[in-house]
PDB file of N, CA and C in Angstrom:
ATOM      1  N   MET A   1       0.845  -1.174   0.000  1.00  0.00           N
ATOM      2  CA  MET A   1       0.000   0.000   0.000  1.00  0.00           C
ATOM      3  C   MET A   1       0.895   1.243   0.000  1.00  0.00           C
ATOM      4  N   ASN A   2       0.514   2.200  -0.786  1.00  0.00           N
ATOM      5  CA  ASN A   2       1.284   3.427  -0.928  1.00  0.00           C
ATOM      6  C   ASN A   2       1.251   4.220   0.387  1.00  0.00           C
ATOM      7  N   GLN A   3       2.416   4.490   0.933  1.00  0.00           N
ATOM      8  CA  GLN A   3       2.509   5.149   2.246  1.00  0.00           C
ATOM      9  C   GLN A   3       1.993   6.588   2.214  1.00  0.00           C
ATOM     10  N   ILE A   4       2.223   7.300   1.128  1.00  0.00           N
ATOM     11  CA  ILE A   4       1.753   8.681   1.020  1.00  0.00           C
ATOM     12  C   ILE A   4       0.225   8.701   1.051  1.00  0.00           C
ATOM     13  N   LEU A   5      -0.394   7.806   0.288  1.00  0.00           N
ATOM     14  CA  LEU A   5      -1.855   7.727   0.275  1.00  0.00           C
ATOM     15  C   LEU A   5      -2.396   7.317   1.642  1.00  0.00           C
ATOM     16  N   GLN A   6      -1.730   6.362   2.240  1.00  0.00           N
ATOM     17  CA  GLN A   6      -2.153   5.869   3.543  1.00  0.00           C
ATOM     18  C   GLN A   6      -2.080   6.991   4.593  1.00  0.00           C
ATOM     19  N   ASP A   7      -1.018   7.759   4.584  1.00  0.00           N
ATOM     20  CA  ASP A   7      -0.871   8.870   5.522  1.00  0.00           C
ATOM     21  C   ASP A   7      -1.966   9.915   5.318  1.00  0.00           C
ATOM     22  N   ASP A   8      -2.296  10.195   4.051  1.00  0.00           N
ATOM     23  CA  ASP A   8      -3.349  11.167   3.778  1.00  0.00           C
ATOM     24  C   ASP A   8      -4.706  10.639   4.243  1.00  0.00           C
ATOM     25  N   ALA A   9      -4.956   9.359   4.051  1.00  0.00           N
ATOM     26  CA  ALA A   9      -6.216   8.766   4.507  1.00  0.00           C
ATOM     27  C   ALA A   9      -6.340   8.875   6.023  1.00  0.00           C
ATOM     28  N   TRP A  10      -5.254   8.617   6.740  1.00  0.00           N
ATOM     29  CA  TRP A  10      -5.268   8.762   8.202  1.00  0.00           C
ATOM     30  C   TRP A  10      -5.517  10.214   8.599  1.00  0.00           C
ATOM     31  N   ARG A  11      -4.916  11.159   7.880  1.00  0.00           N
ATOM     32  CA  ARG A  11      -5.099  12.579   8.163  1.00  0.00           C
ATOM     33  C   ARG A  11      -6.562  12.967   7.987  1.00  0.00           C
ATOM     34  N   VAL A  12      -7.160  12.543   6.881  1.00  0.00           N
ATOM     35  CA  VAL A  12      -8.558  12.867   6.597  1.00  0.00           C
ATOM     36  C   VAL A  12      -9.478  12.208   7.625  1.00  0.00           C
ATOM     37  N   LEU A  13      -9.196  10.959   7.972  1.00  0.00           N
ATOM     38  CA  LEU A  13     -10.007  10.265   8.971  1.00  0.00           C
ATOM     39  C   LEU A  13      -9.908  10.965  10.323  1.00  0.00           C
ATOM     40  N   ASP A  14      -8.727  11.413  10.673  1.00  0.00           N
ATOM     41  CA  ASP A  14      -8.543  12.143  11.926  1.00  0.00           C
ATOM     42  C   ASP A  14      -9.324  13.447  11.909  1.00  0.00           C
ATOM     43  N   GLN A  15      -9.286  14.147  10.792  1.00  0.00           N
ATOM     44  CA  GLN A  15     -10.024  15.405  10.692  1.00  0.00           C
ATOM     45  C   GLN A  15     -11.523  15.169  10.801  1.00  0.00           C
ATOM     46  N   TYR A  16     -12.023  14.086  10.239  1.00  0.00           N
ATOM     47  CA  TYR A  16     -13.433  13.753  10.365  1.00  0.00           C
ATOM     48  C   TYR A  16     -13.753  13.354  11.807  1.00  0.00           C
ATOM     49  N   GLY A  17     -12.886  12.569  12.393  1.00  0.00           N
ATOM     50  CA  GLY A  17     -13.110  12.115  13.762  1.00  0.00           C
ATOM     51  C   GLY A  17     -13.118  13.237  14.785  1.00  0.00           C
ATOM     52  N   THR A  18     -12.328  14.263  14.552  1.00  0.00           N
ATOM     53  CA  THR A  18     -12.269  15.385  15.487  1.00  0.00           C
ATOM     54  C   THR A  18     -13.268  16.485  15.152  1.00  0.00           C
ATOM     55  N   GLY A  19     -13.969  16.341  14.042  1.00  0.00           N
ATOM     56  CA  GLY A  19     -14.988  17.306  13.675  1.00  0.00           C
ATOM     57  C   GLY A  19     -14.511  18.449  12.809  1.00  0.00           C
ATOM     58  N   ARG A  20     -13.229  18.474  12.457  1.00  0.00           N
ATOM     59  CA  ARG A  20     -12.738  19.539  11.572  1.00  0.00           C
ATOM     60  C   ARG A  20     -13.363  19.425  10.187  1.00  0.00           C
ATOM     61  N   ILE A  21     -13.682  18.194   9.782  1.00  0.00           N
ATOM     62  CA  ILE A  21     -14.467  17.952   8.576  1.00  0.00           C
ATOM     63  C   ILE A  21     -15.767  17.318   9.063  1.00  0.00           C
ATOM     64  N   ALA A  22     -16.887  17.965   8.803  1.00  0.00           N
ATOM     65  CA  ALA A  22     -18.161  17.510   9.364  1.00  0.00           C
ATOM     66  C   ALA A  22     -18.815  16.410   8.545  1.00  0.00           C
ATOM     67  N   ASP A  23     -18.623  16.415   7.256  1.00  0.00           N
ATOM     68  CA  ASP A  23     -19.306  15.483   6.367  1.00  0.00           C
ATOM     69  C   ASP A  23     -18.332  14.411   5.872  1.00  0.00           C
ATOM     70  N   PRO A  24     -18.686  13.130   5.995  1.00  0.00           N
ATOM     71  CA  PRO A  24     -17.768  12.079   5.531  1.00  0.00           C
ATOM     72  C   PRO A  24     -17.514  12.135   4.023  1.00  0.00           C
ATOM     73  N   TYR A  25     -18.497  12.631   3.260  1.00  0.00           N
ATOM     74  CA  TYR A  25     -18.296  12.753   1.819  1.00  0.00           C
ATOM     75  C   TYR A  25     -17.264  13.832   1.499  1.00  0.00           C
ATOM     76  N   ASP A  26     -17.253  14.894   2.279  1.00  0.00           N
ATOM     77  CA  ASP A  26     -16.224  15.926   2.102  1.00  0.00           C
ATOM     78  C   ASP A  26     -14.841  15.357   2.407  1.00  0.00           C
ATOM     79  N   ALA A  27     -14.757  14.530   3.439  1.00  0.00           N
ATOM     80  CA  ALA A  27     -13.485  13.893   3.795  1.00  0.00           C
ATOM     81  C   ALA A  27     -13.009  12.998   2.656  1.00  0.00           C
ATOM     82  N   LEU A  28     -13.926  12.215   2.117  1.00  0.00           N
ATOM     83  CA  LEU A  28     -13.574  11.313   1.020  1.00  0.00           C
ATOM     84  C   LEU A  28     -13.177  12.099  -0.226  1.00  0.00           C
ATOM     85  N   ASP A  29     -13.906  13.167  -0.522  1.00  0.00           N
ATOM     86  CA  ASP A  29     -13.557  14.002  -1.685  1.00  0.00           C
ATOM     87  C   ASP A  29     -12.171  14.623  -1.538  1.00  0.00           C
ATOM     88  N   ALA A  30     -11.842  15.083  -0.331  1.00  0.00           N
ATOM     89  CA  ALA A  30     -10.523  15.675  -0.101  1.00  0.00           C
ATOM     90  C   ALA A  30      -9.424  14.645  -0.386  1.00  0.00           C
ATOM     91  N   HIS A  31      -9.637  13.418   0.063  1.00  0.00           N
ATOM     92  CA  HIS A  31      -8.650  12.370  -0.176  1.00  0.00           C
ATOM     93  C   HIS A  31      -8.581  12.027  -1.666  1.00  0.00           C
ATOM     94  N   ARG A  32      -9.721  11.961  -2.324  1.00  0.00           N
ATOM     95  CA  ARG A  32      -9.736  11.620  -3.756  1.00  0.00           C
ATOM     96  C   ARG A  32      -8.969  12.649  -4.581  1.00  0.00           C
ATOM     97  N   ILE A  33      -9.119  13.917  -4.242  1.00  0.00           N
ATOM     98  CA  ILE A  33      -8.395  14.967  -4.972  1.00  0.00           C
ATOM     99  C   ILE A  33      -6.889  14.778  -4.792  1.00  0.00           C
ATOM    100  N   PHE A  34      -6.467  14.494  -3.555  1.00  0.00           N
ATOM    101  CA  PHE A  34      -5.048  14.268  -3.291  1.00  0.00           C
ATOM    102  C   PHE A  34      -4.553  13.032  -4.047  1.00  0.00           C
ATOM    103  N   ALA A  35      -5.341  11.973  -4.036  1.00  0.00           N
ATOM    104  CA  ALA A  35      -4.954  10.743  -4.737  1.00  0.00           C
ATOM    105  C   ALA A  35      -4.825  10.997  -6.240  1.00  0.00           C
ATOM    106  N   TYR A  36      -5.736  11.770  -6.792  1.00  0.00           N
ATOM    107  CA  TYR A  36      -5.680  12.101  -8.214  1.00  0.00           C
ATOM    108  C   TYR A  36      -4.398  12.864  -8.539  1.00  0.00           C
ATOM    109  N   GLU A  37      -4.043  13.796  -7.679  1.00  0.00           N
ATOM    110  CA  GLU A  37      -2.800  14.550  -7.890  1.00  0.00           C
ATOM    111  C   GLU A  37      -1.585  13.626  -7.847  1.00  0.00           C
ATOM    112  N   LEU A  38      -1.612  12.643  -6.943  1.00  0.00           N
ATOM    113  CA  LEU A  38      -0.501  11.689  -6.882  1.00  0.00           C
ATOM    114  C   LEU A  38      -0.424  10.838  -8.149  1.00  0.00           C
ATOM    115  N   MET A  39      -1.582  10.449  -8.666  1.00  0.00           N
ATOM    116  CA  MET A  39      -1.582   9.662  -9.908  1.00  0.00           C
ATOM    117  C   MET A  39      -1.022  10.481 -11.064  1.00  0.00           C
ATOM    118  N   LEU A  40      -1.417  11.750 -11.146  1.00  0.00           N
ATOM    119  CA  LEU A  40      -0.907  12.602 -12.215  1.00  0.00           C
ATOM    120  C   LEU A  40       0.601  12.784 -12.115  1.00  0.00           C
ATOM    121  N   SER A  41       1.102  12.791 -10.890  1.00  0.00           N
ATOM    122  CA  SER A  41       2.545  12.927 -10.665  1.00  0.00           C
ATOM    123  C   SER A  41       3.274  11.590 -10.747  1.00  0.00           C
ATOM    124  N   GLU A  42       2.520  10.539 -11.027  1.00  0.00           N
ATOM    125  CA  GLU A  42       3.047   9.172 -11.120  1.00  0.00           C
ATOM    126  C   GLU A  42       3.687   8.709  -9.812  1.00  0.00           C
ATOM    127  N   LEU A  43       3.143   9.193  -8.681  1.00  0.00           N
ATOM    128  CA  LEU A  43       3.610   8.759  -7.368  1.00  0.00           C
ATOM    129  C   LEU A  43       2.703   7.688  -6.777  1.00  0.00           C
ATOM    130  N   ALA A  44       1.597   7.408  -7.471  1.00  0.00           N
ATOM    131  CA  ALA A  44       0.666   6.366  -7.034  1.00  0.00           C
ATOM    132  C   ALA A  44      -0.018   5.788  -8.264  1.00  0.00           C
ATOM    133  N   THR A  45      -0.392   4.521  -8.160  1.00  0.00           N
ATOM    134  CA  THR A  45      -1.111   3.872  -9.252  1.00  0.00           C
ATOM    135  C   THR A  45      -2.610   3.902  -8.953  1.00  0.00           C
ATOM    136  N   LEU A  46      -3.400   3.630  -9.974  1.00  0.00           N
ATOM    137  CA  LEU A  46      -4.843   3.579  -9.794  1.00  0.00           C
ATOM    138  C   LEU A  46      -5.226   2.488  -8.801  1.00  0.00           C
ATOM    139  N   ASP A  47      -4.566   1.342  -8.887  1.00  0.00           N
ATOM    140  CA  ASP A  47      -4.867   0.249  -7.955  1.00  0.00           C
ATOM    141  C   ASP A  47      -4.561   0.638  -6.509  1.00  0.00           C
ATOM    142  N   GLU A  48      -3.460   1.339  -6.294  1.00  0.00           N
ATOM    143  CA  GLU A  48      -3.125   1.799  -4.944  1.00  0.00           C
ATOM    144  C   GLU A  48      -4.173   2.782  -4.432  1.00  0.00           C
ATOM    145  N   CYS A  49      -4.603   3.675  -5.306  1.00  0.00           N
ATOM    146  CA  CYS A  49      -5.621   4.655  -4.913  1.00  0.00           C
ATOM    147  C   CYS A  49      -6.928   3.963  -4.551  1.00  0.00           C
ATOM    148  N   ARG A  50      -7.319   2.996  -5.340  1.00  0.00           N
ATOM    149  CA  ARG A  50      -8.554   2.251  -5.058  1.00  0.00           C
ATOM    150  C   ARG A  50      -8.456   1.494  -3.741  1.00  0.00           C
ATOM    151  N   GLU A  51      -7.325   0.874  -3.504  1.00  0.00           N
ATOM    152  CA  GLU A  51      -7.125   0.099  -2.284  1.00  0.00           C
ATOM    153  C   GLU A  51      -7.255   0.984  -1.037  1.00  0.00           C
ATOM    154  N   VAL A  52      -6.598   2.115  -1.056  1.00  0.00           N
ATOM    155  CA  VAL A  52      -6.650   3.023   0.093  1.00  0.00           C
ATOM    156  C   VAL A  52      -8.038   3.642   0.218  1.00  0.00           C
ATOM    157  N   GLU A  53      -8.667   3.953  -0.902  1.00  0.00           N
ATOM    158  CA  GLU A  53     -10.011   4.538  -0.858  1.00  0.00           C
ATOM    159  C   GLU A  53     -11.008   3.562  -0.225  1.00  0.00           C
ATOM    160  N   ARG A  54     -10.924   2.292  -0.596  1.00  0.00           N
ATOM    161  CA  ARG A  54     -11.823   1.293   0.011  1.00  0.00           C
ATOM    162  C   ARG A  54     -11.627   1.222   1.518  1.00  0.00           C
ATOM    163  N   ALA A  55     -10.391   1.247   1.956  1.00  0.00           N
ATOM    164  CA  ALA A  55     -10.105   1.203   3.391  1.00  0.00           C
ATOM    165  C   ALA A  55     -10.624   2.475   4.076  1.00  0.00           C
ATOM    166  N   LEU A  56     -10.463   3.619   3.428  1.00  0.00           N
ATOM    167  CA  LEU A  56     -10.939   4.880   4.001  1.00  0.00           C
ATOM    168  C   LEU A  56     -12.461   4.892   4.089  1.00  0.00           C
ATOM    169  N   VAL A  57     -13.146   4.396   3.075  1.00  0.00           N
ATOM    170  CA  VAL A  57     -14.609   4.334   3.106  1.00  0.00           C
ATOM    171  C   VAL A  57     -15.071   3.478   4.278  1.00  0.00           C
ATOM    172  N   ALA A  58     -14.427   2.332   4.474  1.00  0.00           N
ATOM    173  CA  ALA A  58     -14.788   1.463   5.598  1.00  0.00           C
ATOM    174  C   ALA A  58     -14.558   2.169   6.933  1.00  0.00           C
ATOM    175  N   ALA A  59     -13.449   2.861   7.058  1.00  0.00           N
ATOM    176  CA  ALA A  59     -13.139   3.577   8.305  1.00  0.00           C
ATOM    177  C   ALA A  59     -14.101   4.741   8.533  1.00  0.00           C
ATOM    178  N   LEU A  60     -14.444   5.465   7.474  1.00  0.00           N
ATOM    179  CA  LEU A  60     -15.399   6.568   7.608  1.00  0.00           C
ATOM    180  C   LEU A  60     -16.784   6.048   7.991  1.00  0.00           C
ATOM    181  N   ASN A  61     -17.174   4.905   7.411  1.00  0.00           N
ATOM    182  CA  ASN A  61     -18.461   4.301   7.775  1.00  0.00           C
ATOM    183  C   ASN A  61     -18.477   3.926   9.253  1.00  0.00           C
ATOM    184  N   ALA A  62     -17.396   3.341   9.729  1.00  0.00           N
ATOM    185  CA  ALA A  62     -17.312   2.953  11.144  1.00  0.00           C
ATOM    186  C   ALA A  62     -17.356   4.192  12.035  1.00  0.00           C
ATOM    187  N   ALA A  63     -16.649   5.234  11.656  1.00  0.00           N
ATOM    188  CA  ALA A  63     -16.641   6.467  12.446  1.00  0.00           C
ATOM    189  C   ALA A  63     -18.019   7.126  12.446  1.00  0.00           C
ATOM    190  N   THR A  64     -18.718   7.058  11.324  1.00  0.00           N
ATOM    191  CA  THR A  64     -20.061   7.632  11.238  1.00  0.00           C
ATOM    192  C   THR A  64     -21.029   6.861  12.123  1.00  0.00           C
ATOM    193  N   ARG A  65     -20.940   5.533  12.110  1.00  0.00           N
ATOM    194  CA  ARG A  65     -21.798   4.714  12.989  1.00  0.00           C
ATOM    195  C   ARG A  65     -21.512   5.029  14.448  1.00  0.00           C
ATOM    196  N   LYS A  66     -20.242   5.170  14.793  1.00  0.00           N
ATOM    197  CA  LYS A  66     -19.870   5.496  16.174  1.00  0.00           C
ATOM    198  C   LYS A  66     -20.421   6.862  16.565  1.00  0.00           C
ATOM    199  N   ARG A  67     -20.295   7.816  15.670  1.00  0.00           N
ATOM    200  CA  ARG A  67     -20.790   9.167  15.932  1.00  0.00           C
ATOM    201  C   ARG A  67     -22.315   9.147  16.116  1.00  0.00           C
ATOM    202  N   ALA A  68     -23.016   8.382  15.284  1.00  0.00           N
ATOM    203  CA  ALA A  68     -24.474   8.293  15.383  1.00  0.00           C
ATOM    204  C   ALA A  68     -24.887   7.629  16.691  1.00  0.00           C
ATOM    205  N   LYS A  69     -24.167   6.595  17.077  1.00  0.00           N
ATOM    206  CA  LYS A  69     -24.468   5.906  18.331  1.00  0.00           C
ATOM    207  C   LYS A  69     -24.272   6.845  19.516  1.00  0.00           C
ATOM    208  N   GLN A  70     -23.207   7.614  19.512  1.00  0.00           N
ATOM    209  CA  GLN A  70     -22.956   8.575  20.588  1.00  0.00           C
ATOM    210  C   GLN A  70     -24.055   9.631  20.623  1.00  0.00           C
ATOM    211  N   SER A  71     -24.502  10.056  19.455  1.00  0.00           N
ATOM    212  CA  SER A  71     -25.551  11.064  19.376  1.00  0.00           C
ATOM    213  C   SER A  71     -26.857  10.524  19.964  1.00  0.00           C
ATOM    214  N   ILE A  72     -27.181   9.280  19.673  1.00  0.00           N
ATOM    215  CA  ILE A  72     -28.388   8.654  20.221  1.00  0.00           C
ATOM    216  C   ILE A  72     -28.270   8.533  21.731  1.00  0.00           C
ATOM    217  N   ASN A  73     -27.122   8.102  22.210  1.00  0.00           N
ATOM    218  CA  ASN A  73     -26.912   7.960  23.653  1.00  0.00           C
ATOM    219  C   ASN A  73     -27.009   9.304  24.373  1.00  0.00           C
ATOM    220  N   ASP A  74     -26.582  10.366  23.724  1.00  0.00           N
ATOM    221  CA  ASP A  74     -26.643  11.696  24.319  1.00  0.00           C
ATOM    222  C   ASP A  74     -28.078  12.210  24.444  1.00  0.00           C
ATOM    223  N   THR A  75     -28.981  11.737  23.567  1.00  0.00           N
ATOM    224  CA  THR A  75     -30.349  12.227  23.580  1.00  0.00           C
ATOM    225  C   THR A  75     -31.286  11.385  24.446  1.00  0.00           C
ATOM    226  N   LEU A  76     -30.838  10.189  24.842  1.00  0.00           N
ATOM    227  CA  LEU A  76     -31.678   9.338  25.682  1.00  0.00           C
ATOM    228  C   LEU A  76     -31.768   9.915  27.091  1.00  0.00           C
ATOM    229  N   PRO A  77     -32.929   9.764  27.714  1.00  0.00           N
ATOM    230  CA  PRO A  77     -33.028  10.200  29.119  1.00  0.00           C
ATOM    231  C   PRO A  77     -32.082   9.408  30.001  1.00  0.00           C
ATOM    232  N   LYS A  78     -31.570  10.033  31.031  1.00  0.00           N
ATOM    233  CA  LYS A  78     -30.587   9.404  31.914  1.00  0.00           C
ATOM    234  C   LYS A  78     -31.198   8.262  32.727  1.00  0.00           C
ATOM    235  N   GLU A  79     -32.539   8.216  32.852  1.00  0.00           N
ATOM    236  CA  GLU A  79     -33.190   7.175  33.651  1.00  0.00           C
ATOM    237  C   GLU A  79     -33.140   5.815  32.982  1.00  0.00           C
ATOM    238  N   LEU A  80     -32.898   5.748  31.685  1.00  0.00           N
ATOM    239  CA  LEU A  80     -32.879   4.461  30.976  1.00  0.00           C
ATOM    240  C   LEU A  80     -31.673   3.650  31.280  1.00  0.00           C
TER     241      LEU A  80
END
């Protein structure tokens, strides 16, 4: 796996996790733009970009589910 792509995916996931990027689609788009630039510079292949993107989508989905679960728990009455 391409280390540059992997590092960018972690950066984007961290930004989504901390709330600096509010929408998971915005996070994914930011990574896709960076990956495209790497492909144009011949620093990454299409297969590497796809591999990292799939992993990022899975991680963003997990983070979104966690965020939704926390939001539900925050709205439940404390007596439950």
